[in-house]
Each structure stands twice: as structure tokens, then as C-alpha cells.
CSV table of C-alpha atoms in Angstrom, one decimal:
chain,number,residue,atom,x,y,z
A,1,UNK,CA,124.2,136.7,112.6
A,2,UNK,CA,127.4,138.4,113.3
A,3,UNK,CA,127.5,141.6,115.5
A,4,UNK,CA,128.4,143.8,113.0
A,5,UNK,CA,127.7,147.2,114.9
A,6,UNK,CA,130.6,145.7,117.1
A,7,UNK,CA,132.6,145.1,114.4
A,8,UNK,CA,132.1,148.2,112.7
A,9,UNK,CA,132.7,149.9,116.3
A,10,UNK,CA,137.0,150.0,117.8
A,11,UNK,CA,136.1,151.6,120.9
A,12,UNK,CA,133.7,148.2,121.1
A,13,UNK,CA,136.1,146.1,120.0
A,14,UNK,CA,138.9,147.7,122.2
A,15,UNK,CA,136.7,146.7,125.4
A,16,UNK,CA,136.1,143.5,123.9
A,17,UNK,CA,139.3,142.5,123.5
A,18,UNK,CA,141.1,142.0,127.0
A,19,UNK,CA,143.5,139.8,126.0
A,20,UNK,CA,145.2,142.5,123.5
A,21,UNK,CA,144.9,140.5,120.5
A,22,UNK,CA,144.3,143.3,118.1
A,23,UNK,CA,147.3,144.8,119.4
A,24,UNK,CA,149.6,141.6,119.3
A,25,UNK,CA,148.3,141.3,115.1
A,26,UNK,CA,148.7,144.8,114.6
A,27,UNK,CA,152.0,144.8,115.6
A,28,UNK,CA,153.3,142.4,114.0
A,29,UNK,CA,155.8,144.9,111.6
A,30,UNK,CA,157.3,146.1,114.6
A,31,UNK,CA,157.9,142.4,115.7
A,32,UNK,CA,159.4,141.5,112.8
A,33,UNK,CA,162.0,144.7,112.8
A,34,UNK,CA,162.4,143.9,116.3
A,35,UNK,CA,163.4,140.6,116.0
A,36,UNK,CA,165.9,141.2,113.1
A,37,UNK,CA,167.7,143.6,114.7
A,38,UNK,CA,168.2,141.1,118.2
A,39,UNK,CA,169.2,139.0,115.8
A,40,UNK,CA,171.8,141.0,114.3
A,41,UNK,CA,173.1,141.9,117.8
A,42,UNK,CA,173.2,138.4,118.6
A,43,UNK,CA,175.9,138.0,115.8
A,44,UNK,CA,174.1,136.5,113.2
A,45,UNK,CA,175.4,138.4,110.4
A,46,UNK,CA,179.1,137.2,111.7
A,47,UNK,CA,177.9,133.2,111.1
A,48,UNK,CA,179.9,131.5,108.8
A,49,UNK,CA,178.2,128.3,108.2
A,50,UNK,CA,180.1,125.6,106.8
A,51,UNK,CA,177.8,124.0,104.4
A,52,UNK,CA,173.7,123.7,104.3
A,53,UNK,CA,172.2,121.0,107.0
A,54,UNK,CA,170.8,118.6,105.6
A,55,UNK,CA,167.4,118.5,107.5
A,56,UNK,CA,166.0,121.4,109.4
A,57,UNK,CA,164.4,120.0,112.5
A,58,UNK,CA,161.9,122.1,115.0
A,59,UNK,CA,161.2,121.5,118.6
A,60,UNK,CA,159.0,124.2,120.5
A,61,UNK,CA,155.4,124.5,122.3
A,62,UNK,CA,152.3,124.8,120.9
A,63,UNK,CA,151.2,124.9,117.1
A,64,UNK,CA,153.7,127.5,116.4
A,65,UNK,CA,156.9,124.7,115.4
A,66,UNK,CA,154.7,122.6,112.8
A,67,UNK,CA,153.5,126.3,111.5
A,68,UNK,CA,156.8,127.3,111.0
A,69,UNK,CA,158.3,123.9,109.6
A,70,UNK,CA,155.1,124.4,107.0
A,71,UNK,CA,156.0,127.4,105.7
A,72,UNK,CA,160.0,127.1,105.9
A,73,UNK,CA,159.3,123.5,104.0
A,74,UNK,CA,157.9,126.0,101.1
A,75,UNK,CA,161.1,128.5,101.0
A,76,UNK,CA,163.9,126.6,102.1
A,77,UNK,CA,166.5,123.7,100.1
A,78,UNK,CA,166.4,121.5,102.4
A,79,UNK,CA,163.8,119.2,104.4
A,80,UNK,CA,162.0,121.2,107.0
A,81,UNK,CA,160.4,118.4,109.9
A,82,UNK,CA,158.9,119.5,113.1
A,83,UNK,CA,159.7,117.5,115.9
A,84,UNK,CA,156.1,116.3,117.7
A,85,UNK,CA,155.9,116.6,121.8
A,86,UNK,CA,155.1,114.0,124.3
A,87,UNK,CA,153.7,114.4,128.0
A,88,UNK,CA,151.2,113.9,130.2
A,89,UNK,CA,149.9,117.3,130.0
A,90,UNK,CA,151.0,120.3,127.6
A,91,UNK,CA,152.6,122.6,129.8
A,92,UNK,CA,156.0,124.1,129.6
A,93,UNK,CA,157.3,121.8,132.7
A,94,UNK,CA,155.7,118.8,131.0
A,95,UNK,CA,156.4,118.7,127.9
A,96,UNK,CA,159.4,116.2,126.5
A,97,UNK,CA,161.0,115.8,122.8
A,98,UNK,CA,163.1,113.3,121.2
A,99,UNK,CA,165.5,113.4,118.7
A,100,UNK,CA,165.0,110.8,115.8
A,101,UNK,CA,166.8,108.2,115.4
A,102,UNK,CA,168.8,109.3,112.3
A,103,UNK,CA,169.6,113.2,113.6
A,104,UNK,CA,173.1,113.9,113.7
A,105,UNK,CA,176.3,116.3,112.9
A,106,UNK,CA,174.6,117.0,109.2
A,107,UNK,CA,171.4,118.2,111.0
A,108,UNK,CA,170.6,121.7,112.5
A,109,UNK,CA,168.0,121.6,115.5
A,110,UNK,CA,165.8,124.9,115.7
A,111,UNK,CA,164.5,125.1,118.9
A,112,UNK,CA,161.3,128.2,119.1
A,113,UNK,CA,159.2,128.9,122.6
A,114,UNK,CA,158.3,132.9,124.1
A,115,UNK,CA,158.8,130.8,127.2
A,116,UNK,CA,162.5,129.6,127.5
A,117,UNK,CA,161.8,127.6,131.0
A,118,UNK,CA,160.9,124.4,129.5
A,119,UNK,CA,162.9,121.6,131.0
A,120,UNK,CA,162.1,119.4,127.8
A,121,UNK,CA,163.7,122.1,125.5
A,122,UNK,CA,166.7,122.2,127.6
A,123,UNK,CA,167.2,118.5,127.2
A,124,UNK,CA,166.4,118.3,123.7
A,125,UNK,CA,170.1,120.8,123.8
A,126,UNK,CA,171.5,117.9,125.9
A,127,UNK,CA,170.4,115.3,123.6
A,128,UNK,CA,171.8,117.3,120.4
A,129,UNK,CA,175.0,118.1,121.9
A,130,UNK,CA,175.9,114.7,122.9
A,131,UNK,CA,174.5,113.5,119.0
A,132,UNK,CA,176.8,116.9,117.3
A,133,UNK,CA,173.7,118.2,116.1
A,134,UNK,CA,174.1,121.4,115.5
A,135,UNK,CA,171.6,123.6,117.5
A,136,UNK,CA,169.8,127.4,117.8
A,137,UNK,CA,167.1,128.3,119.3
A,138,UNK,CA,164.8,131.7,119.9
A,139,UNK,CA,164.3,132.5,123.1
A,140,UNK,CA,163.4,135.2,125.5
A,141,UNK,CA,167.0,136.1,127.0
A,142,UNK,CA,168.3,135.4,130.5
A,143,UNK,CA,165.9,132.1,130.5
A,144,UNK,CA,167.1,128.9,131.2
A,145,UNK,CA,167.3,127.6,127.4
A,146,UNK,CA,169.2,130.2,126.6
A,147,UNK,CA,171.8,129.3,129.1
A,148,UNK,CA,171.5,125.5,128.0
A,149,UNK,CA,172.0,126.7,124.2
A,150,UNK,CA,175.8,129.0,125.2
A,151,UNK,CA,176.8,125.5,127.2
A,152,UNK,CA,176.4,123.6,124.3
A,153,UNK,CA,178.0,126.1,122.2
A,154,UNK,CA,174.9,126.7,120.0
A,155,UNK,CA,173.6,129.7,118.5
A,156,UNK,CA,170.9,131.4,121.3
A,157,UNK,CA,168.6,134.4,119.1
A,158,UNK,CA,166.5,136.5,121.1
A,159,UNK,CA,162.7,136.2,121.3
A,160,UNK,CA,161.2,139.7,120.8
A,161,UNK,CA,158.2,140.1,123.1
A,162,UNK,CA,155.4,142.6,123.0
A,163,UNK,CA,155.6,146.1,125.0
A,164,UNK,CA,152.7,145.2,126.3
A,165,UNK,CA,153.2,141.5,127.9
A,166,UNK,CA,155.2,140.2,130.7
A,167,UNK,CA,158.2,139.1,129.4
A,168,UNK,CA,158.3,135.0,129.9
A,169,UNK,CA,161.4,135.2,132.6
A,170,UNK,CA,158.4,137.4,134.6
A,171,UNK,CA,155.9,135.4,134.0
A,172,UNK,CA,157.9,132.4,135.1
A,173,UNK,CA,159.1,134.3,138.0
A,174,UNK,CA,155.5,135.3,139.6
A,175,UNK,CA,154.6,131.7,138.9
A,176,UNK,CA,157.0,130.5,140.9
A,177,UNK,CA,157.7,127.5,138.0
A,178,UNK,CA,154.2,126.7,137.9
A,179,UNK,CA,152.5,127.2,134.5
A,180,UNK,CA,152.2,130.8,133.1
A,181,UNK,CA,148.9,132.4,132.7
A,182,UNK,CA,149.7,134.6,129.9
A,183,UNK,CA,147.2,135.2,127.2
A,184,UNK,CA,147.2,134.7,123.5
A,185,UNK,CA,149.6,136.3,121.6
A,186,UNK,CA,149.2,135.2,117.7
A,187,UNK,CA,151.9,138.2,116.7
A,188,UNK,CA,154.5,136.3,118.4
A,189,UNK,CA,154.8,134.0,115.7
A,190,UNK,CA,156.8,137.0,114.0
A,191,UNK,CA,158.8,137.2,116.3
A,192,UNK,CA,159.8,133.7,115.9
A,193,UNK,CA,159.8,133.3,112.3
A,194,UNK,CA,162.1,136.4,111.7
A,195,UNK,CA,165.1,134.9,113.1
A,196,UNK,CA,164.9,131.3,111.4
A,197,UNK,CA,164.6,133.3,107.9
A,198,UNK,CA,167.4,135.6,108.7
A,199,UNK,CA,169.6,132.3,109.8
A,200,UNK,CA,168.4,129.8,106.8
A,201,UNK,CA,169.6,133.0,104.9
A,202,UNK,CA,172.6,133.4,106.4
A,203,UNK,CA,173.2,129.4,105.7
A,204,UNK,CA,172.0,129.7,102.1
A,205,UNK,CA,168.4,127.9,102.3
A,206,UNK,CA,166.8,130.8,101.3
A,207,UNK,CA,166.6,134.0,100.0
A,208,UNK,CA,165.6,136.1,103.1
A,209,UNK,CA,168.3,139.4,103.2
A,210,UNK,CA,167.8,142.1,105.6
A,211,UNK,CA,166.0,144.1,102.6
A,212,UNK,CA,163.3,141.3,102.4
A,213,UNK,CA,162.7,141.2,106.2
A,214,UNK,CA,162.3,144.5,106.2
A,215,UNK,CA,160.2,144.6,103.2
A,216,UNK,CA,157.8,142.2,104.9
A,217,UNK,CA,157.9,144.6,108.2
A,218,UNK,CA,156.4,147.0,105.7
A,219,UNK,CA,154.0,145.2,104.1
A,220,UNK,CA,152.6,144.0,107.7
A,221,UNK,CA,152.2,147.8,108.5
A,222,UNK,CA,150.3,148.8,105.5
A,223,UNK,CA,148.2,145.2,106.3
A,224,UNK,CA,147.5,146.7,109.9
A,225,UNK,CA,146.1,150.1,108.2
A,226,UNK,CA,143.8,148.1,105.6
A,227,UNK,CA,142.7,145.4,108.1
A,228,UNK,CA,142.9,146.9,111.2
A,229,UNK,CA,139.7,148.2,113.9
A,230,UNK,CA,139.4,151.6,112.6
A,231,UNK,CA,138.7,151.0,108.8
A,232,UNK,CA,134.8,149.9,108.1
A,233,UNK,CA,133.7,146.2,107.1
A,234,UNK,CA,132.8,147.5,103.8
A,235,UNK,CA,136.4,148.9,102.9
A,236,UNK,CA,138.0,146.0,105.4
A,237,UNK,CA,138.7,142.5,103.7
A,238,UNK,CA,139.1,141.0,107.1
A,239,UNK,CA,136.0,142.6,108.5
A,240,UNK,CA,134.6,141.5,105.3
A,241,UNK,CA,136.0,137.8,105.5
A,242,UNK,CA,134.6,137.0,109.4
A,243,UNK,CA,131.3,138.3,108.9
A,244,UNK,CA,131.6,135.5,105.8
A,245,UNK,CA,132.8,132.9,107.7
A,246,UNK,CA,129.9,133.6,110.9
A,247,UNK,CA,127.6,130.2,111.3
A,248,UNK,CA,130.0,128.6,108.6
A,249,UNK,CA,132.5,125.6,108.5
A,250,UNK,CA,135.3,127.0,106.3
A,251,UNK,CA,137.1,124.8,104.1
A,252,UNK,CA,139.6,126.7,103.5
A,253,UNK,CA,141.4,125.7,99.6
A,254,UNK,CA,144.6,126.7,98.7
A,255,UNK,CA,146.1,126.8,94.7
A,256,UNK,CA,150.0,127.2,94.5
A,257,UNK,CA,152.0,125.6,96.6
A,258,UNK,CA,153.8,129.1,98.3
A,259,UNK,CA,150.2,129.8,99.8
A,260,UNK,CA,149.2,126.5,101.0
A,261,UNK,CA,151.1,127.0,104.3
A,262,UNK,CA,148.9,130.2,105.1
A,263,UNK,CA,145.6,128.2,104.0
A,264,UNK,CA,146.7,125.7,106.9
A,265,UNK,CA,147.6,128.0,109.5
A,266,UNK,CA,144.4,130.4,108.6
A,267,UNK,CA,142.4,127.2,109.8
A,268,UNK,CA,144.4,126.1,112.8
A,269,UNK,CA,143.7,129.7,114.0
A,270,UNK,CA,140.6,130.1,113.6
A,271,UNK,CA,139.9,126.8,115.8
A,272,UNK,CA,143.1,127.8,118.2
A,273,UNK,CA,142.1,131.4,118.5
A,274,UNK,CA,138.3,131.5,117.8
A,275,UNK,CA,136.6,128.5,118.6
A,276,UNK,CA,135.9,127.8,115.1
A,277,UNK,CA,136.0,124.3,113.4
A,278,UNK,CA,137.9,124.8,109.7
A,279,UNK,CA,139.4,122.4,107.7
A,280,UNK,CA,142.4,122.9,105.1
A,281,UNK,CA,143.4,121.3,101.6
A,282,UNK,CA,145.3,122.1,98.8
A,283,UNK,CA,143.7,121.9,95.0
A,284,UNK,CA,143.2,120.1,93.0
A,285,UNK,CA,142.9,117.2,95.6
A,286,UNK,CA,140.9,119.4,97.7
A,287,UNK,CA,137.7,118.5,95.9
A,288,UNK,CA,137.9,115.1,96.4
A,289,UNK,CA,139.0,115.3,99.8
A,290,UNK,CA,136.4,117.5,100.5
A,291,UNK,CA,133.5,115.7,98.5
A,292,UNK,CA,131.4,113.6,101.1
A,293,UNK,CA,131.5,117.1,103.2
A,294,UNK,CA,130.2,118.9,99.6
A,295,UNK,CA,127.4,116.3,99.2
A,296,UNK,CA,126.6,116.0,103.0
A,297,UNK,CA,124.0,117.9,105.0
A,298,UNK,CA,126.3,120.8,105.8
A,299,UNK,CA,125.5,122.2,102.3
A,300,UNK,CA,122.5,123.8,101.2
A,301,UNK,CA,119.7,121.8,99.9
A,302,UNK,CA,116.5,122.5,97.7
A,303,UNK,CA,113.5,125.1,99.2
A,304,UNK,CA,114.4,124.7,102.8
A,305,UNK,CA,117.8,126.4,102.5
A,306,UNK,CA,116.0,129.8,103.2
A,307,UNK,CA,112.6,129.5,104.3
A,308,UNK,CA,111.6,133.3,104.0
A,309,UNK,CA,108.8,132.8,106.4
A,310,UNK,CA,111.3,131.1,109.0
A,311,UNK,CA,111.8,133.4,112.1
A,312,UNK,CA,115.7,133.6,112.2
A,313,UNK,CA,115.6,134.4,115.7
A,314,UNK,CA,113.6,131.6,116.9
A,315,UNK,CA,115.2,129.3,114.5
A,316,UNK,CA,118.9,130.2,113.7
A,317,UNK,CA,120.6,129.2,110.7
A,318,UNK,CA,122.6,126.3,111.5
A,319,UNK,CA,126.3,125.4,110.3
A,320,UNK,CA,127.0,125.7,106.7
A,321,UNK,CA,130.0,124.9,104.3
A,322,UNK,CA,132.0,128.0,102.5
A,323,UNK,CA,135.3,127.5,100.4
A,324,UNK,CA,137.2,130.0,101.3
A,325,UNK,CA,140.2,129.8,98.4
A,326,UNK,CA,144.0,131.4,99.0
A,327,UNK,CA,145.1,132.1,95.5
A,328,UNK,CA,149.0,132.8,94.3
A,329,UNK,CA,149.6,136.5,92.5
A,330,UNK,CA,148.7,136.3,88.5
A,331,UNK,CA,147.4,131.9,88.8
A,332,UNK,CA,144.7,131.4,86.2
A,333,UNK,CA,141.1,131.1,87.2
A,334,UNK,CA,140.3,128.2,89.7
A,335,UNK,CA,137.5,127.2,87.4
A,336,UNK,CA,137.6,123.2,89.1
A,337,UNK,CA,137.1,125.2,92.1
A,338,UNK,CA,134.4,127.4,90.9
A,339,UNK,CA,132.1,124.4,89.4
A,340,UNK,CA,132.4,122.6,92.3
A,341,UNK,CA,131.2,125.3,94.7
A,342,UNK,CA,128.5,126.2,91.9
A,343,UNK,CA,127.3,122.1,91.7
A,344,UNK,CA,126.6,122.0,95.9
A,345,UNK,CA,125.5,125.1,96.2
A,346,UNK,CA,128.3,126.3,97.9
A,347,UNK,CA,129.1,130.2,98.8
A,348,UNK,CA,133.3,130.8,97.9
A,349,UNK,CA,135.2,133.6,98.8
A,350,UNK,CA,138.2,133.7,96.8
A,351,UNK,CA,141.3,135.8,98.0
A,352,UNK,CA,144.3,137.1,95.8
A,353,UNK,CA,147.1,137.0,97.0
A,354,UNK,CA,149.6,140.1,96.2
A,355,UNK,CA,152.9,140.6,94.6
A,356,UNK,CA,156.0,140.6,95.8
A,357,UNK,CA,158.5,138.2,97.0
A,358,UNK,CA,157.3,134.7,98.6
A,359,UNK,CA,158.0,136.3,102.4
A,360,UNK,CA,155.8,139.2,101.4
A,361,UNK,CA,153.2,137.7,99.3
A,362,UNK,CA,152.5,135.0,102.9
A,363,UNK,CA,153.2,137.9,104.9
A,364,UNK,CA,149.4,140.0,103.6
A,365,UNK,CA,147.7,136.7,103.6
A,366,UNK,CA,148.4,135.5,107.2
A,367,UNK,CA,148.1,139.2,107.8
A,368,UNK,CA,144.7,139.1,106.6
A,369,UNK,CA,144.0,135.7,108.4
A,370,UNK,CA,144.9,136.5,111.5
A,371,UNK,CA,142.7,139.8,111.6
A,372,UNK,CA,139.5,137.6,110.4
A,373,UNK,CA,139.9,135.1,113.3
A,374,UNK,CA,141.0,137.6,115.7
A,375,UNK,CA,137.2,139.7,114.5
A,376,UNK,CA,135.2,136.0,114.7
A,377,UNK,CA,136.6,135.7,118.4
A,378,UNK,CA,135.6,139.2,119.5
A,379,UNK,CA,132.7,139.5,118.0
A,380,UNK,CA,129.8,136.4,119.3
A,381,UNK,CA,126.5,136.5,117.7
A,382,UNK,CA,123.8,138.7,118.2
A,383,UNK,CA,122.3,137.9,121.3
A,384,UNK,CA,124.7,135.4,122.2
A,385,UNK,CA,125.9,135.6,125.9
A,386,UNK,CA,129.2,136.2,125.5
């Protein structure tokens, strides 16, 4: 079972989490007004674009690009591709990217890191300057990306880091160039999502005006109150949702194609970030996807699902299936979804999401997401080890 006298406890939870990541999630309203107003005194407002790209392509460490080409793909009128990393190991100095084939003048490269030091980024600038792709990038400032993005006359927003963090131009300098050792930080993909809606605004891809951002800024902080350390499982749907998803293999559904993107990044992070093995689909071809799993051994079956004489010390539950189904505002009742939970025996936790505009309606659900997997990687079982 989950710990849930740690969860229920934020001094616990404070000591337990030395890598801030309460903190980073918490923040993640400030990041966002941060962020927009670098942006602004970067002179983004001032852009005059001269027509919409015709791809949007994404180059950038980590699992953040393909997150943010997922969920810009759902908002924005125009193809949204992330660009996929080669190397012989993924670190900043060995990472490399390639443009395709077909990029050129009609394209606009995004290129997103908290790092800014990476010598494949920099030559990704190279390789879209000599094509006449056009090219911006978020950054922290003062790195050397930056500097590559002003010599090839592209657009260089900066990154907003985290008061509490080393900025990545100090981390890069007490490494010496060698390979960072900075910790987690899942509210920095805020801070580099802000600036791509603010500029696919600007260039007429979406609808993203300073009014939105800063609605979703708001709706983050009110997300932080409700699903942050100090309010109690039973008033706390994140609380609520981890101590769900404890010994379980989440397959995590999606209906409505604005909340799919946060049903996929929901379970990246919880294997990124807490070590937990989740799989993601989108209904109605999630039940078939998902079938051999619902008729396999991961899902109860018969009298010895729950053995009321078993000792549950001795003999732990092991690993079992639960939907876990991200929901548009105002959809009708996933009944398909329902039966097919009901027919295997499987436990569903379904999750609304809430009005508002698209930005703030994923806003509250990754919101929400992130807190549950930060809460499953704090909190091990009882008398686990860790």
C-alpha cells in the first residue's frame, strides 16, 4: 500500500522531496507569467510575421520537444513535427539533430532546452540558416545558443528558470562543459511552452493573447492551492489519484482530441518522473489497443483477486490494470469505456476536465498530472526501503 500518513503529512513530504519537485509544480503560474513577460522584453509583441509557416518543427533535449509538438499539434493551423535526436549518449554535448530533407524558407524551426550549451542545437541554427529556415529558440540567456540564434538573425526568447535552481550558464560553468547534474525540474516545461504560444499567436496559429496566458497563470495557481502538499487526500484529487494508481499499471484513456495530449504526457511522467510503467491511448481505439492487456493476467480474475485470508504483508498485491480516463468539459458519458472496464473487472477513475479555453482546460489537467506523479515518486510503499 501507499504511505498515506506521508502523503497526508507536507513537513514529510517537504523532507522527502530533495530534489524540489513540489516546488518546481507548484510554481508553475509564476513560470508561466515569467516567461511571458521575457518574452515581451525580448520583442515579441514587435514581430511582424509575414505569413504562417507551413510546418512547425521542434529540436530540444529530453521529452519535453515531442510534449510540446503534441500539444501545439492540438491548437495550432499548421503541422506541428518534433525533430528526433541522435548520439551516442543523451547528453547535452552529445546529442545531434538533422533537418529533413524537405525543411526550408516556408518552415519555422523552434528550438527549446533550459540548457543552451548544446553543440547539436547550435548546429541545427547552422543548418537552418544555410537552408532559410526561419529559426527561434528558448533559451536561458547569455548561453551559447543564444548567441548562435542573433548570428543567424533568428528570434532568441528567454528561458525562465526557477529561483531556486542554478541557472544552466552556472551549471555549465561549475561543470566545466561536462554534463550538468541538475535535478528534475517538470515546471520547466512552462516555462518553455509560454513563449511558443505567445509566438504561434503572434504568427496567427493560434489563439494564445496575453489575456489567455495569463488566464492560464491563474488557473495553475488555484491548481497549486487544490492539489498542492497542504490540502488532505480526501479534499486533494491528486492525493486522491496516486494513492489510485499505487501497485497499478495505468492505462491512461483519453476522449476528445484537446485532452489527449495531457493523457500522453500524464503517462510519460509518471515513468520519467516516478518510475512507473503507464501506457496511453485515445478512445474509442483505446479498447482495442488495449484488449489483450484487458483480457491478460494484469486484470483481476475470479476468487483469488482478494483472498481475505491472504496476509498482505507477506504476500503483496501484485501489479494491476486501472483506466484512468481524461475527459473534455460537457462530452457525453464514456459508456464504451465504462462496459469495458465493468466486463474485465477493471477499477476506472474518470477525470473531468474544466471549462475554459483549450490553454486552460490542459492547463488543470497537466496540473493535476504532474502533482499525482510528483506524490507516486515521493511517497514508496509502506515498508519499502526507500
Amino acid at each position: 500500500m501507499l504511505d498515506e500518513a506521508l502523503l497526508d503529512s507536507p513537513d514529510a513530504l517537504a523532507r522527502a522531496d530533495t530534489g524540489g519537485l513540489l516546488p518546481s509544480v507548484a510554481a508553475a503560474g509564476a513560470r508561466v507569467r515569467t516567461a511571458a513577460r521575457a518574452a515581451a522584453e525580448a520583442g515579441l509583441g514587435d514581430l511582424k510575421p509575414d505569413g504562417r509557416p507551413r510546418t512547425l518543427l521542434i529540436a530540444g533535449p529530453g521529452s519535453a520537444p515531442g510534449q510540446l509538438a503534441d500539444l501545439l499539434g492540438g491548437l495550432a493551423a499548421c503541422p506541428v513535427l518534433p525533430l528526433a535526436p541522435t548520439g551516442s549518449a543523451p547528453t547535452a554535448q552529445e546529442l545531434r539533430w538533422t533537418l529533413p530533407g524537405w525543411a526550408g524558407p516556408l518552415d519555422l524551426l523552434l528550438l527549446t532546452t533550459a540548457d543552451g550549451t548544446e553543440p547539436g542545437l547550435t548546429g541545427l541554427v547552422e543548418q537552418a540558416y544555410r537552408r532559410g529556415c526561419t529559426v527561434a529558440g528558448v533559451a536561458p540567456s547569455g548561453t551559447p545558443l543564444t548567441g548562435a540564434l542573433q548570428q543567424a538573425h533568428g528570434l532568441a526568447l528567454p528561458f525562465a528558470p526557477p529561483p531556486y535552481r542554478p541557472t544552466a550558464t552556472e551549471a555549465y560553468d561549475a561543470a566545466h562543459g561536462t554534463e550538468p547534474d541538475v535535478p528534475p525540474d517538470p515546471g520547466a516545461f512552462w516555462a518553455l511552452l509560454t513563449p511558443l504560444l505567445s509566438l504561434a499567436d503572434r504568427m496567427g496559429l493560434l489563439s494564445a493573447p496575453p489575456d489567455v496566458v495569463a488566464a492560464v497563470a491563474d488557473r495553475l495557481d488555484a491548481a497549486a492551492e487544490r492539489f498542492g502538499p497542504a490540502a488532505e487526500t480526501y479534499r486533494n484529487p491528486a492525493k486522491a489519484l496516486a494513492v489510485e494508481l499505487a501497485h497499478s499499471l495505468p492505462l491512461v484513456w483519453s476522449e476528445g482530441a484537446t485532452v489527449a495530449p495531457a493523457a500522453r504526457r500524464f503517462a510519460a511522467v509518471l515513468t520519467s518522473l516516478a518510475g512507473r510503467p503507464a501506457l496511453a491511448a485515445a478512445l474509442p481505439e483505446a479498447i482495442a489497443e488495449h484488449r489483450a492487456l484487458l483480457d491478460g493476467t494484469l486484470t483481476p480474475a475470479g476468487d483469488d483477486l482478494d483472498d481475505f485470508f491472504r496476509d498482505r504483508v507477506e504476500e503483496p498485491d501484485g501489479l494491476r490494470l486501472r483506466i484512468v480516463l481524461l475527459r473534455e468539459p460537457e462530452t457525453e458519458p464514456a459508456t464504451a469505456a465504462v462496459e469495458a472496464a465493468n466486463a474485465h473487472g477493471t477499477p476506472l477513475s474518470e477525470i473531468d476536465a474544466a471549462d475554459g479555453s483549450p490553454a486552460e482546460t490542459l492547463a488543470e489537467l497537466l496540473a493535476l498530472t504532474d502533482f499525482a506523479a510528483v506524490y507516486l515518486a515521493l511517497t514508496p510503499a509502506e515498508g519499502s526501503s526507500a
